PDB file of C-alpha atoms and ligand atoms in Angstrom:
ATOM      1  CA  MET J 252     -55.137 158.345  13.707  1.00  0.00           C
ATOM      2  CA  LEU J 253     -55.698 162.011  13.134  1.00  0.00           C
ATOM      3  CA  ASP J 254     -53.052 164.599  14.036  1.00  0.00           C
ATOM      4  CA  HIS J 255     -53.840 168.157  15.363  1.00  0.00           C
ATOM      5  CA  PHE J 256     -54.268 169.369  11.897  1.00  0.00           C
ATOM      6  CA  ASN J 257     -56.725 166.714  10.861  1.00  0.00           C
ATOM      7  CA  ARG J 258     -54.351 164.789   8.737  1.00  0.00           C
ATOM      8  CA  LYS J 259     -54.902 161.076   8.731  1.00  0.00           C
ATOM      9  CA  ILE J 260     -51.660 159.406   9.616  1.00  0.00           C
ATOM     10  CA  ASN J 261     -51.574 155.906   7.878  1.00  0.00           C
ATOM     11  CA  TYR J 262     -47.905 155.718   6.462  1.00  0.00           C
ATOM     12  CA  LEU J 263     -44.788 154.701   8.236  1.00  0.00           C
ATOM     13  CA  ARG J 264     -41.270 154.842   6.673  1.00  0.00           C
ATOM     14  CA  ILE J 265     -38.856 152.590   8.323  1.00  0.00           C
ATOM     15  CA  SER J 266     -35.051 152.999   7.866  1.00  0.00           C
ATOM     16  CA  VAL J 267     -33.551 149.623   8.412  1.00  0.00           C
ATOM     17  CA  THR J 268     -29.894 150.625   8.351  1.00  0.00           C
ATOM     18  CA  ASP J 269     -27.871 153.762   8.079  1.00  0.00           C
ATOM     19  CA  ARG J 270     -25.282 151.865   5.981  1.00  0.00           C
ATOM     20  CA  CYS J 271     -25.253 152.231   2.233  1.00  0.00           C
ATOM     21  CA  ASN J 272     -23.083 150.702  -0.521  1.00  0.00           C
ATOM     22  CA  LEU J 273     -22.988 153.959  -2.495  1.00  0.00           C
ATOM     23  CA  ARG J 274     -21.563 157.367  -1.488  1.00  0.00           C
ATOM     24  CA  CYS J 275     -23.829 159.606  -3.396  1.00  0.00           C
ATOM     25  CA  MET J 276     -22.358 163.259  -3.336  1.00  0.00           C
ATOM     26  CA  TYR J 277     -25.437 165.044  -2.345  1.00  0.00           C
ATOM     27  CA  CYS J 278     -26.660 162.558   0.268  1.00  0.00           C
ATOM     28  CA  LEU J 279     -23.709 162.382   2.699  1.00  0.00           C
ATOM     29  CA  PRO J 280     -22.874 165.114   5.208  1.00  0.00           C
ATOM     30  CA  GLU J 281     -19.650 167.056   4.913  1.00  0.00           C
ATOM     31  CA  GLY J 282     -16.584 165.503   6.589  1.00  0.00           C
ATOM     32  CA  LYS J 283     -16.637 162.262   8.623  1.00  0.00           C
ATOM     33  CA  PHE J 284     -19.942 160.554   9.492  1.00  0.00           C
ATOM     34  CA  HIS J 285     -20.380 158.107  12.125  1.00  0.00           C
ATOM     35  CA  HIS J 286     -22.278 154.885  11.622  1.00  0.00           C
ATOM     36  CA  LYS J 287     -24.708 153.843  14.456  1.00  0.00           C
ATOM     37  CA  LYS J 288     -23.422 151.134  16.770  1.00  0.00           C
ATOM     38  CA  HIS J 289     -24.563 147.717  15.794  1.00  0.00           C
ATOM     39  CA  GLU J 290     -26.390 147.195  19.166  1.00  0.00           C
ATOM     40  CA  ASP J 291     -28.336 150.424  18.575  1.00  0.00           C
ATOM     41  CA  ILE J 292     -29.863 149.292  15.332  1.00  0.00           C
ATOM     42  CA  LEU J 293     -33.348 147.902  15.700  1.00  0.00           C
ATOM     43  CA  ARG J 294     -33.638 144.086  15.477  1.00  0.00           C
ATOM     44  CA  TYR J 295     -36.181 142.551  13.131  1.00  0.00           C
ATOM     45  CA  GLU J 296     -38.358 141.413  16.014  1.00  0.00           C
ATOM     46  CA  GLU J 297     -38.407 145.151  17.252  1.00  0.00           C
ATOM     47  CA  ILE J 298     -39.377 146.356  13.815  1.00  0.00           C
ATOM     48  CA  GLN J 299     -42.149 143.724  13.513  1.00  0.00           C
ATOM     49  CA  GLU J 300     -43.425 144.868  16.909  1.00  0.00           C
ATOM     50  CA  VAL J 301     -43.415 148.487  15.792  1.00  0.00           C
ATOM     51  CA  VAL J 302     -45.480 147.344  12.678  1.00  0.00           C
ATOM     52  CA  LYS J 303     -47.923 145.538  14.926  1.00  0.00           C
ATOM     53  CA  VAL J 304     -48.498 148.528  17.044  1.00  0.00           C
ATOM     54  CA  SER J 305     -48.647 150.870  14.048  1.00  0.00           C
ATOM     55  CA  VAL J 306     -51.442 148.788  12.439  1.00  0.00           C
ATOM     56  CA  SER J 307     -53.482 148.991  15.720  1.00  0.00           C
ATOM     57  CA  LEU J 308     -53.035 152.818  15.477  1.00  0.00           C
ATOM     58  CA  GLY J 309     -54.122 152.953  11.832  1.00  0.00           C
ATOM     59  CA  ILE J 310     -51.003 152.611   9.773  1.00  0.00           C
ATOM     60  CA  ASP J 311     -51.683 150.468   6.635  1.00  0.00           C
ATOM     61  CA  LYS J 312     -48.725 151.609   4.511  1.00  0.00           C
ATOM     62  CA  ILE J 313     -45.107 150.737   5.256  1.00  0.00           C
ATOM     63  CA  ARG J 314     -41.977 151.715   3.238  1.00  0.00           C
ATOM     64  CA  LEU J 315     -38.575 150.193   4.003  1.00  0.00           C
ATOM     65  CA  THR J 316     -35.675 152.509   3.302  1.00  0.00           C
ATOM     66  CA  GLY J 317     -32.198 153.360   4.572  1.00  0.00           C
ATOM     67  CA  GLY J 318     -29.165 153.791   4.149  1.00  0.00           C
ATOM     68  CA  GLU J 319     -29.547 151.072   1.583  1.00  0.00           C
ATOM     69  CA  PRO J 320     -32.087 148.563   2.748  1.00  0.00           C
ATOM     70  CA  LEU J 321     -30.707 145.752   0.506  1.00  0.00           C
ATOM     71  CA  VAL J 322     -27.398 145.810   2.302  1.00  0.00           C
ATOM     72  CA  ARG J 323     -29.005 144.744   5.547  1.00  0.00           C
ATOM     73  CA  LYS J 324     -28.761 140.897   6.094  1.00  0.00           C
ATOM     74  CA  ASP J 325     -31.929 138.871   5.656  1.00  0.00           C
ATOM     75  CA  ILE J 326     -33.984 141.884   4.409  1.00  0.00           C
ATOM     76  CA  VAL J 327     -36.311 139.361   2.638  1.00  0.00           C
ATOM     77  CA  GLN J 328     -37.060 137.911   6.048  1.00  0.00           C
ATOM     78  CA  LEU J 329     -38.046 141.315   7.334  1.00  0.00           C
ATOM     79  CA  VAL J 330     -40.469 141.721   4.439  1.00  0.00           C
ATOM     80  CA  GLU J 331     -41.940 138.348   5.361  1.00  0.00           C
ATOM     81  CA  MET J 332     -42.276 139.366   8.934  1.00  0.00           C
ATOM     82  CA  ILE J 333     -43.993 142.620   8.127  1.00  0.00           C
ATOM     83  CA  ALA J 334     -46.370 140.819   5.615  1.00  0.00           C
ATOM     84  CA  ALA J 335     -47.255 138.296   8.332  1.00  0.00           C
ATOM     85  CA  VAL J 336     -48.498 140.968  10.675  1.00  0.00           C
ATOM     86  CA  GLY J 337     -51.689 141.458   8.577  1.00  0.00           C
ATOM     87  CA  GLY J 338     -53.404 144.812   8.168  1.00  0.00           C
ATOM     88  CA  VAL J 339     -50.686 146.328   6.098  1.00  0.00           C
ATOM     89  CA  LYS J 340     -52.181 147.073   2.733  1.00  0.00           C
ATOM     90  CA  ASP J 341     -49.063 148.309   1.122  1.00  0.00           C
ATOM     91  CA  ILE J 342     -45.362 147.348   1.645  1.00  0.00           C
ATOM     92  CA  ALA J 343     -42.873 149.240  -0.433  1.00  0.00           C
ATOM     93  CA  LEU J 344     -39.106 149.734  -0.456  1.00  0.00           C
ATOM     94  CA  THR J 345     -36.757 152.426  -1.731  1.00  0.00           C
ATOM     95  CA  THR J 346     -33.364 151.265  -3.069  1.00  0.00           C
ATOM     96  CA  ASN J 347     -30.470 152.333  -5.127  1.00  0.00           C
ATOM     97  CA  GLY J 348     -31.087 149.031  -7.161  1.00  0.00           C
ATOM     98  CA  ILE J 349     -27.461 147.793  -6.994  1.00  0.00           C
ATOM     99  CA  TYR J 350     -28.462 144.516  -5.328  1.00  0.00           C
ATOM    100  CA  LEU J 351     -31.904 144.338  -6.829  1.00  0.00           C
ATOM    101  CA  GLU J 352     -31.202 141.745  -9.527  1.00  0.00           C
ATOM    102  CA  GLU J 353     -30.390 139.349  -6.702  1.00  0.00           C
ATOM    103  CA  PHE J 354     -33.345 140.220  -4.448  1.00  0.00           C
ATOM    104  CA  ALA J 355     -36.334 141.376  -6.508  1.00  0.00           C
ATOM    105  CA  LYS J 356     -38.026 138.000  -6.939  1.00  0.00           C
ATOM    106  CA  GLN J 357     -37.468 136.934  -3.322  1.00  0.00           C
ATOM    107  CA  LEU J 358     -38.725 140.354  -2.209  1.00  0.00           C
ATOM    108  CA  ALA J 359     -41.912 139.958  -4.259  1.00  0.00           C
ATOM    109  CA  GLU J 360     -42.481 136.442  -2.992  1.00  0.00           C
ATOM    110  CA  ALA J 361     -42.021 137.627   0.557  1.00  0.00           C
ATOM    111  CA  GLY J 362     -44.969 140.125   0.138  1.00  0.00           C
ATOM    112  CA  LEU J 363     -43.342 143.337  -1.190  1.00  0.00           C
ATOM    113  CA  HIS J 364     -45.773 145.153  -3.264  1.00  0.00           C
ATOM    114  CA  ARG J 365     -43.777 147.933  -4.990  1.00  0.00           C
ATOM    115  CA  ILE J 366     -40.459 149.629  -5.320  1.00  0.00           C
ATOM    116  CA  ASN J 367     -38.880 152.905  -5.807  1.00  0.00           C
ATOM    117  CA  ILE J 368     -35.385 152.822  -7.433  1.00  0.00           C
ATOM    118  CA  SER J 369     -33.106 155.961  -7.381  1.00  0.00           C
ATOM    119  CA  LEU J 370     -31.599 156.831 -10.840  1.00  0.00           C
ATOM    120  CA  ASP J 371     -30.414 160.353 -11.619  1.00  0.00           C
ATOM    121  CA  THR J 372     -28.553 159.644 -14.859  1.00  0.00           C
ATOM    122  CA  LEU J 373     -28.222 157.107 -17.677  1.00  0.00           C
ATOM    123  CA  ASN J 374     -24.572 157.958 -18.221  1.00  0.00           C
ATOM    124  CA  PRO J 375     -22.361 155.309 -16.742  1.00  0.00           C
ATOM    125  CA  GLU J 376     -19.340 157.498 -16.032  1.00  0.00           C
ATOM    126  CA  LYS J 377     -21.525 160.185 -14.402  1.00  0.00           C
ATOM    127  CA  PHE J 378     -23.364 157.600 -12.402  1.00  0.00           C
ATOM    128  CA  ALA J 379     -20.061 156.138 -11.095  1.00  0.00           C
ATOM    129  CA  LEU J 380     -18.810 159.719 -10.333  1.00  0.00           C
ATOM    130  CA  THR J 381     -21.836 160.932  -8.409  1.00  0.00           C
ATOM    131  CA  THR J 382     -22.468 157.629  -6.473  1.00  0.00           C
ATOM    132  CA  GLY J 383     -18.787 157.044  -5.556  1.00  0.00           C
ATOM    133  CA  GLY J 384     -18.163 154.262  -7.914  1.00  0.00           C
ATOM    134  CA  GLY J 385     -21.616 152.727  -8.514  1.00  0.00           C
ATOM    135  CA  ASP J 386     -22.234 150.483 -11.521  1.00  0.00           C
ATOM    136  CA  LEU J 387     -25.207 151.735 -13.610  1.00  0.00           C
ATOM    137  CA  GLU J 388     -25.469 148.431 -15.412  1.00  0.00           C
ATOM    138  CA  LYS J 389     -26.319 146.660 -12.088  1.00  0.00           C
ATOM    139  CA  VAL J 390     -29.202 149.178 -11.485  1.00  0.00           C
ATOM    140  CA  LEU J 391     -30.563 148.697 -14.979  1.00  0.00           C
ATOM    141  CA  LYS J 392     -30.524 144.898 -14.480  1.00  0.00           C
ATOM    142  CA  GLY J 393     -32.104 145.402 -11.146  1.00  0.00           C
ATOM    143  CA  ILE J 394     -34.932 147.427 -12.685  1.00  0.00           C
ATOM    144  CA  GLU J 395     -35.423 144.608 -15.253  1.00  0.00           C
ATOM    145  CA  ALA J 396     -35.578 142.036 -12.428  1.00  0.00           C
ATOM    146  CA  ALA J 397     -38.156 144.116 -10.560  1.00  0.00           C
ATOM    147  CA  LYS J 398     -40.382 144.133 -13.676  1.00  0.00           C
ATOM    148  CA  MET J 399     -39.974 140.405 -14.069  1.00  0.00           C
ATOM    149  CA  ALA J 400     -40.823 139.840 -10.515  1.00  0.00           C
ATOM    150  CA  GLY J 401     -44.143 141.637 -10.866  1.00  0.00           C
ATOM    151  CA  LEU J 402     -43.378 144.586  -8.442  1.00  0.00           C
ATOM    152  CA  SER J 403     -45.799 147.356  -9.439  1.00  0.00           C
ATOM    153  CA  PRO J 404     -45.768 150.142  -9.792  1.00  0.00           C
ATOM    154  CA  ILE J 405     -41.987 150.738 -10.160  1.00  0.00           C
ATOM    155  CA  LYS J 406     -41.156 154.335  -9.540  1.00  0.00           C
ATOM    156  CA  ILE J 407     -37.777 155.959 -10.423  1.00  0.00           C
ATOM    157  CA  ASN J 408     -36.624 158.618  -8.000  1.00  0.00           C
ATOM    158  CA  CYS J 409     -34.491 161.089  -9.954  1.00  0.00           C
ATOM    159  CA  VAL J 410     -32.747 163.948  -8.205  1.00  0.00           C
ATOM    160  CA  ILE J 411     -32.526 167.018 -10.240  1.00  0.00           C
ATOM    161  CA  LYS J 412     -30.638 170.383  -9.707  1.00  0.00           C
ATOM    162  CA  THR J 413     -33.489 172.674 -10.496  1.00  0.00           C
ATOM    163  CA  THR J 414     -35.508 171.508 -13.396  1.00  0.00           C
ATOM    164  CA  GLU J 415     -36.982 168.440 -15.059  1.00  0.00           C
ATOM    165  CA  ASP J 416     -35.547 169.604 -18.395  1.00  0.00           C
ATOM    166  CA  GLU J 417     -31.945 168.969 -17.434  1.00  0.00           C
ATOM    167  CA  PRO J 418     -30.461 166.617 -19.930  1.00  0.00           C
ATOM    168  CA  ASP J 419     -29.994 163.743 -17.427  1.00  0.00           C
ATOM    169  CA  ALA J 420     -33.610 164.094 -16.178  1.00  0.00           C
ATOM    170  CA  LEU J 421     -34.874 164.108 -19.755  1.00  0.00           C
ATOM    171  CA  ALA J 422     -33.077 160.962 -20.487  1.00  0.00           C
ATOM    172  CA  VAL J 423     -34.321 159.210 -17.421  1.00  0.00           C
ATOM    173  CA  LYS J 424     -37.899 160.352 -18.277  1.00  0.00           C
ATOM    174  CA  GLU J 425     -37.618 158.869 -21.745  1.00  0.00           C
ATOM    175  CA  TYR J 426     -36.109 155.662 -20.287  1.00  0.00           C
ATOM    176  CA  CYS J 427     -39.098 155.432 -17.825  1.00  0.00           C
ATOM    177  CA  ILE J 428     -41.628 156.018 -20.725  1.00  0.00           C
ATOM    178  CA  GLN J 429     -39.920 153.216 -22.793  1.00  0.00           C
ATOM    179  CA  ASN J 430     -39.960 150.762 -19.821  1.00  0.00           C
ATOM    180  CA  GLY J 431     -43.399 151.417 -18.279  1.00  0.00           C
ATOM    181  CA  LEU J 432     -41.960 153.025 -15.174  1.00  0.00           C
ATOM    182  CA  GLN J 433     -43.184 156.093 -13.230  1.00  0.00           C
ATOM    183  CA  ALA J 434     -40.590 158.885 -13.079  1.00  0.00           C
ATOM    184  CA  ARG J 435     -40.471 161.209  -9.974  1.00  0.00           C
ATOM    185  CA  PHE J 436     -38.172 164.126  -9.871  1.00  0.00           C
ATOM    186  CA  ILE J 437     -36.906 165.406  -6.584  1.00  0.00           C
ATOM    187  CA  GLU J 438     -35.059 168.728  -6.216  1.00  0.00           C
ATOM    188  CA  GLU J 439     -31.675 168.370  -4.600  1.00  0.00           C
ATOM    189  CA  MET J 440     -31.455 169.505  -1.198  1.00  0.00           C
ATOM    190  CA  ASN J 441     -28.187 170.997   0.184  1.00  0.00           C
ATOM    191  CA  LEU J 442     -27.273 168.733   3.027  1.00  0.00           C
ATOM    192  CA  LYS J 443     -23.612 169.949   3.231  1.00  0.00           C
ATOM    193  CA  THR J 444     -24.178 172.134   6.316  1.00  0.00           C
ATOM    194  CA  GLY J 445     -25.708 169.167   8.137  1.00  0.00           C
ATOM    195  CA  GLN J 446     -29.031 170.942   7.937  1.00  0.00           C
ATOM    196  CA  PHE J 447     -31.704 170.305   5.367  1.00  0.00           C
ATOM    197  CA  SER J 448     -35.032 172.193   4.826  1.00  0.00           C
ATOM    198  CA  VAL J 449     -38.039 172.116   2.677  1.00  0.00           C
ATOM    199  CA  VAL J 450     -37.236 173.113  -0.941  1.00  0.00           C
ATOM    200  CA  HIS J 451     -39.714 175.869  -1.873  1.00  0.00           C
ATOM    201  CA  GLY J 452     -41.353 175.166  -5.154  1.00  0.00           C
ATOM    202  CA  GLY J 453     -39.807 171.684  -5.006  1.00  0.00           C
ATOM    203  CA  SER J 454     -41.765 168.311  -4.868  1.00  0.00           C
ATOM    204  CA  GLY J 455     -40.871 167.629  -1.143  1.00  0.00           C
ATOM    205  CA  GLY J 456     -42.769 169.034   1.830  1.00  0.00           C
ATOM    206  CA  ASP J 457     -46.389 168.625   0.877  1.00  0.00           C
ATOM    207  CA  CYS J 458     -47.176 169.387   4.418  1.00  0.00           C
ATOM    208  CA  LYS J 459     -50.867 169.822   3.971  1.00  0.00           C
ATOM    209  CA  ASN J 460     -51.232 166.234   2.793  1.00  0.00           C
ATOM    210  CA  CYS J 461     -48.595 164.598   4.893  1.00  0.00           C
ATOM    211  CA  ASN J 462     -49.693 161.264   6.220  1.00  0.00           C
ATOM    212  CA  ARG J 463     -46.248 160.108   7.456  1.00  0.00           C
ATOM    213  CA  LEU J 464     -44.199 159.101  10.384  1.00  0.00           C
ATOM    214  CA  ARG J 465     -40.613 158.060  10.106  1.00  0.00           C
ATOM    215  CA  LEU J 466     -38.674 155.512  12.113  1.00  0.00           C
ATOM    216  CA  THR J 467     -34.855 155.781  12.117  1.00  0.00           C
ATOM    217  CA  SER J 468     -32.719 152.731  12.101  1.00  0.00           C
ATOM    218  CA  ASP J 469     -31.958 153.283  15.795  1.00  0.00           C
ATOM    219  CA  GLY J 470     -35.482 153.493  16.839  1.00  0.00           C
ATOM    220  CA  LYS J 471     -36.396 157.181  16.830  1.00  0.00           C
ATOM    221  CA  MET J 472     -39.998 157.915  15.867  1.00  0.00           C
ATOM    222  CA  LYS J 473     -40.013 161.308  13.869  1.00  0.00           C
ATOM    223  CA  PRO J 474     -43.079 163.177  13.079  1.00  0.00           C
ATOM    224  CA  CYS J 475     -41.426 165.206  10.229  1.00  0.00           C
ATOM    225  CA  LEU J 476     -38.325 164.986   8.003  1.00  0.00           C
ATOM    226  CA  PHE J 477     -37.825 168.706   8.270  1.00  0.00           C
ATOM    227  CA  SER J 478     -37.825 168.869  12.033  1.00  0.00           C
ATOM    228  CA  ASP J 479     -35.495 167.667  14.787  1.00  0.00           C
ATOM    229  CA  ILE J 480     -38.365 166.318  16.977  1.00  0.00           C
ATOM    230  CA  GLU J 481     -38.042 162.541  17.684  1.00  0.00           C
ATOM    231  CA  TYR J 482     -39.114 160.086  20.276  1.00  0.00           C
ATOM    232  CA  ASP J 483     -37.024 157.028  21.088  1.00  0.00           C
ATOM    233  CA  ILE J 484     -39.271 153.913  21.065  1.00  0.00           C
ATOM    234  CA  ARG J 485     -36.921 152.116  23.478  1.00  0.00           C
ATOM    235  CA  LYS J 486     -37.372 155.042  25.965  1.00  0.00           C
ATOM    236  CA  TYR J 487     -41.092 155.707  25.647  1.00  0.00           C
ATOM    237  CA  GLY J 488     -42.305 152.449  24.308  1.00  0.00           C
ATOM    238  CA  ILE J 489     -43.668 152.052  20.873  1.00  0.00           C
ATOM    239  CA  LYS J 490     -47.239 153.114  21.233  1.00  0.00           C
ATOM    240  CA  GLU J 491     -46.323 156.171  23.331  1.00  0.00           C
ATOM    241  CA  ALA J 492     -43.605 157.185  21.030  1.00  0.00           C
ATOM    242  CA  MET J 493     -45.937 156.939  18.159  1.00  0.00           C
ATOM    243  CA  GLU J 494     -48.724 158.914  19.865  1.00  0.00           C
ATOM    244  CA  LEU J 495     -46.192 161.520  20.903  1.00  0.00           C
ATOM    245  CA  ALA J 496     -44.841 161.836  17.413  1.00  0.00           C
ATOM    246  CA  ILE J 497     -48.429 162.200  15.879  1.00  0.00           C
ATOM    247  CA  ASN J 498     -49.323 164.812  18.527  1.00  0.00           C
ATOM    248  CA  ALA J 499     -46.058 166.734  17.763  1.00  0.00           C
ATOM    249  CA  LYS J 500     -46.479 166.729  14.079  1.00  0.00           C
ATOM    250  CA  PRO J 501     -45.844 170.233  12.999  1.00  0.00           C
ATOM    251  CA  GLU J 502     -48.363 171.969  10.650  1.00  0.00           C
ATOM    252  CA  LYS J 503     -45.312 172.710   8.314  1.00  0.00           C
ATOM    253  CA  GLY J 504     -41.796 171.415   8.156  1.00  0.00           C
ATOM    254  CA  THR J 505     -38.949 173.806   8.518  1.00  0.00           C
ATOM    255  CA  CYS J 506     -35.597 172.334   8.839  1.00  0.00           C
ATOM    256  CA  SER J 507     -33.546 169.626  10.446  1.00  0.00           C
ATOM    257  CA  ASN J 508     -30.175 170.292  12.027  1.00  0.00           C
ATOM    258  CA  ASN J 509     -29.044 166.830  12.911  1.00  0.00           C
ATOM    259  CA  GLY J 510     -27.499 166.168   9.385  1.00  0.00           C
ATOM    260  CA  ASP J 511     -28.792 162.603   9.601  1.00  0.00           C
ATOM    261  CA  PHE J 512     -30.566 162.210   6.309  1.00  0.00           C
ATOM    262  CA  TYR J 513     -28.855 158.933   5.457  1.00  0.00           C
ATOM    263  CA  ASN J 514     -30.157 157.499   8.607  1.00  0.00           C
ATOM    264  CA  ILE J 515     -33.770 158.757   8.258  1.00  0.00           C
ATOM    265  CA  GLY J 516     -34.064 157.571   4.692  1.00  0.00           C
ATOM    266  CA  GLY J 517     -35.350 160.720   2.974  1.00  0.00           C
TER     267      GLY J 517
HETATM  268  N1  SAM G  87     -30.396 153.933  -0.602  1.00  0.00           N
HETATM  269  C1  SAM G  87     -31.878 154.152  -1.034  1.00  0.00           C
HETATM  270  C2  SAM G  87     -31.919 154.873  -2.369  1.00  0.00           C
HETATM  271  O1  SAM G  87     -30.781 155.147  -2.842  1.00  0.00           O
HETATM  272  O2  SAM G  87     -33.067 155.039  -2.865  1.00  0.00           O
HETATM  273  C3  SAM G  87     -32.786 154.706   0.064  1.00  0.00           C
HETATM  274  C4  SAM G  87     -32.302 155.891   0.788  1.00  0.00           C
HETATM  275  S1  SAM G  87     -31.891 157.400  -0.065  1.00  0.00           S
HETATM  276  C5  SAM G  87     -31.423 158.479   1.186  1.00  0.00           C
HETATM  277  C6  SAM G  87     -33.532 157.881  -0.535  1.00  0.00           C
HETATM  278  C7  SAM G  87     -33.639 158.942  -1.513  1.00  0.00           C
HETATM  279  O3  SAM G  87     -33.120 160.183  -1.060  1.00  0.00           O
HETATM  280  C8  SAM G  87     -32.921 158.665  -2.828  1.00  0.00           C
HETATM  281  O4  SAM G  87     -33.877 158.699  -3.870  1.00  0.00           O
HETATM  282  C9  SAM G  87     -32.005 159.826  -2.879  1.00  0.00           C
HETATM  283  O5  SAM G  87     -31.755 160.215  -4.242  1.00  0.00           O
HETATM  284  C10 SAM G  87     -32.655 160.849  -2.134  1.00  0.00           C
HETATM  285  N2  SAM G  87     -31.670 161.894  -1.617  1.00  0.00           N
HETATM  286  C11 SAM G  87     -30.622 161.689  -1.042  1.00  0.00           C
HETATM  287  N3  SAM G  87     -29.920 162.878  -0.753  1.00  0.00           N
HETATM  288  C12 SAM G  87     -30.784 163.836  -1.305  1.00  0.00           C
HETATM  289  C13 SAM G  87     -30.648 165.242  -1.375  1.00  0.00           C
HETATM  290  N4  SAM G  87     -29.579 165.884  -0.905  1.00  0.00           N
HETATM  291  N5  SAM G  87     -31.667 165.872  -2.015  1.00  0.00           N
HETATM  292  C14 SAM G  87     -32.753 165.147  -2.477  1.00  0.00           C
HETATM  293  N6  SAM G  87     -32.845 163.863  -2.420  1.00  0.00           N
HETATM  294  C15 SAM G  87     -31.925 163.197  -1.832  1.00  0.00           C
END
């Protein structure tokens, strides 16, 4: 489907959970955050239905994200269910990699094509500090497992403060070159206020070429990461919510005030 600015919308990012096994300093809002109620989280059958309707509206690229998608029970089964829909040319997943060693092979066999893994530093102490106790070794083993499983391409998402020349970013870049991985550098957004916005000069917010819709783990269809507009698929129905979201897609993102980044999936 084309939106009002002649952009072809063919990509849906689905957040499958608002829960995560890490506590990255830059990702969580200030103070207490409240997890969605279990009964509000979309069931796999509902997500599969969304994918079916999406395909009929021209979506051919799906990404699963979170929270951390690999903490959701039976995530491999969801990938199978999405692959079974047919018409999805590209199924991808974004993960912090902690559980990837266990899941990479099963995910690939279920129909996952490619994967993005978040990795900001190769320093184990710093990794543990910035992720709230994460084990870097597990992520590195997860990356190896993804390579062995034939997931391709493997992209590394590296959050930087301001420049790709920061020592941690340079080390990640070198590691990617040595291991045949693609590095992507994302400028850190300040989410502390519960508000996040397009980083000017940063890599986010390529609005002219935006082809995306986002589905939150509790069923809100969002036309833009940097906006509070959303349509509840349980209220409007899937097709209607998607059409409303496509029609409401702003020419340019501005900011979101709901502080819900960890639920939308970035
Ligand atoms: N748990 C998964 C992961 O770690 O990749 C998927 C969800 S996570 C929210 C998706 C991406 O958002 C990660 O690459 C993470 O580094 C990025 N991210 C989180 N907070 C950010 C921020 N404040 N600025 C820029 N990127 C951020």
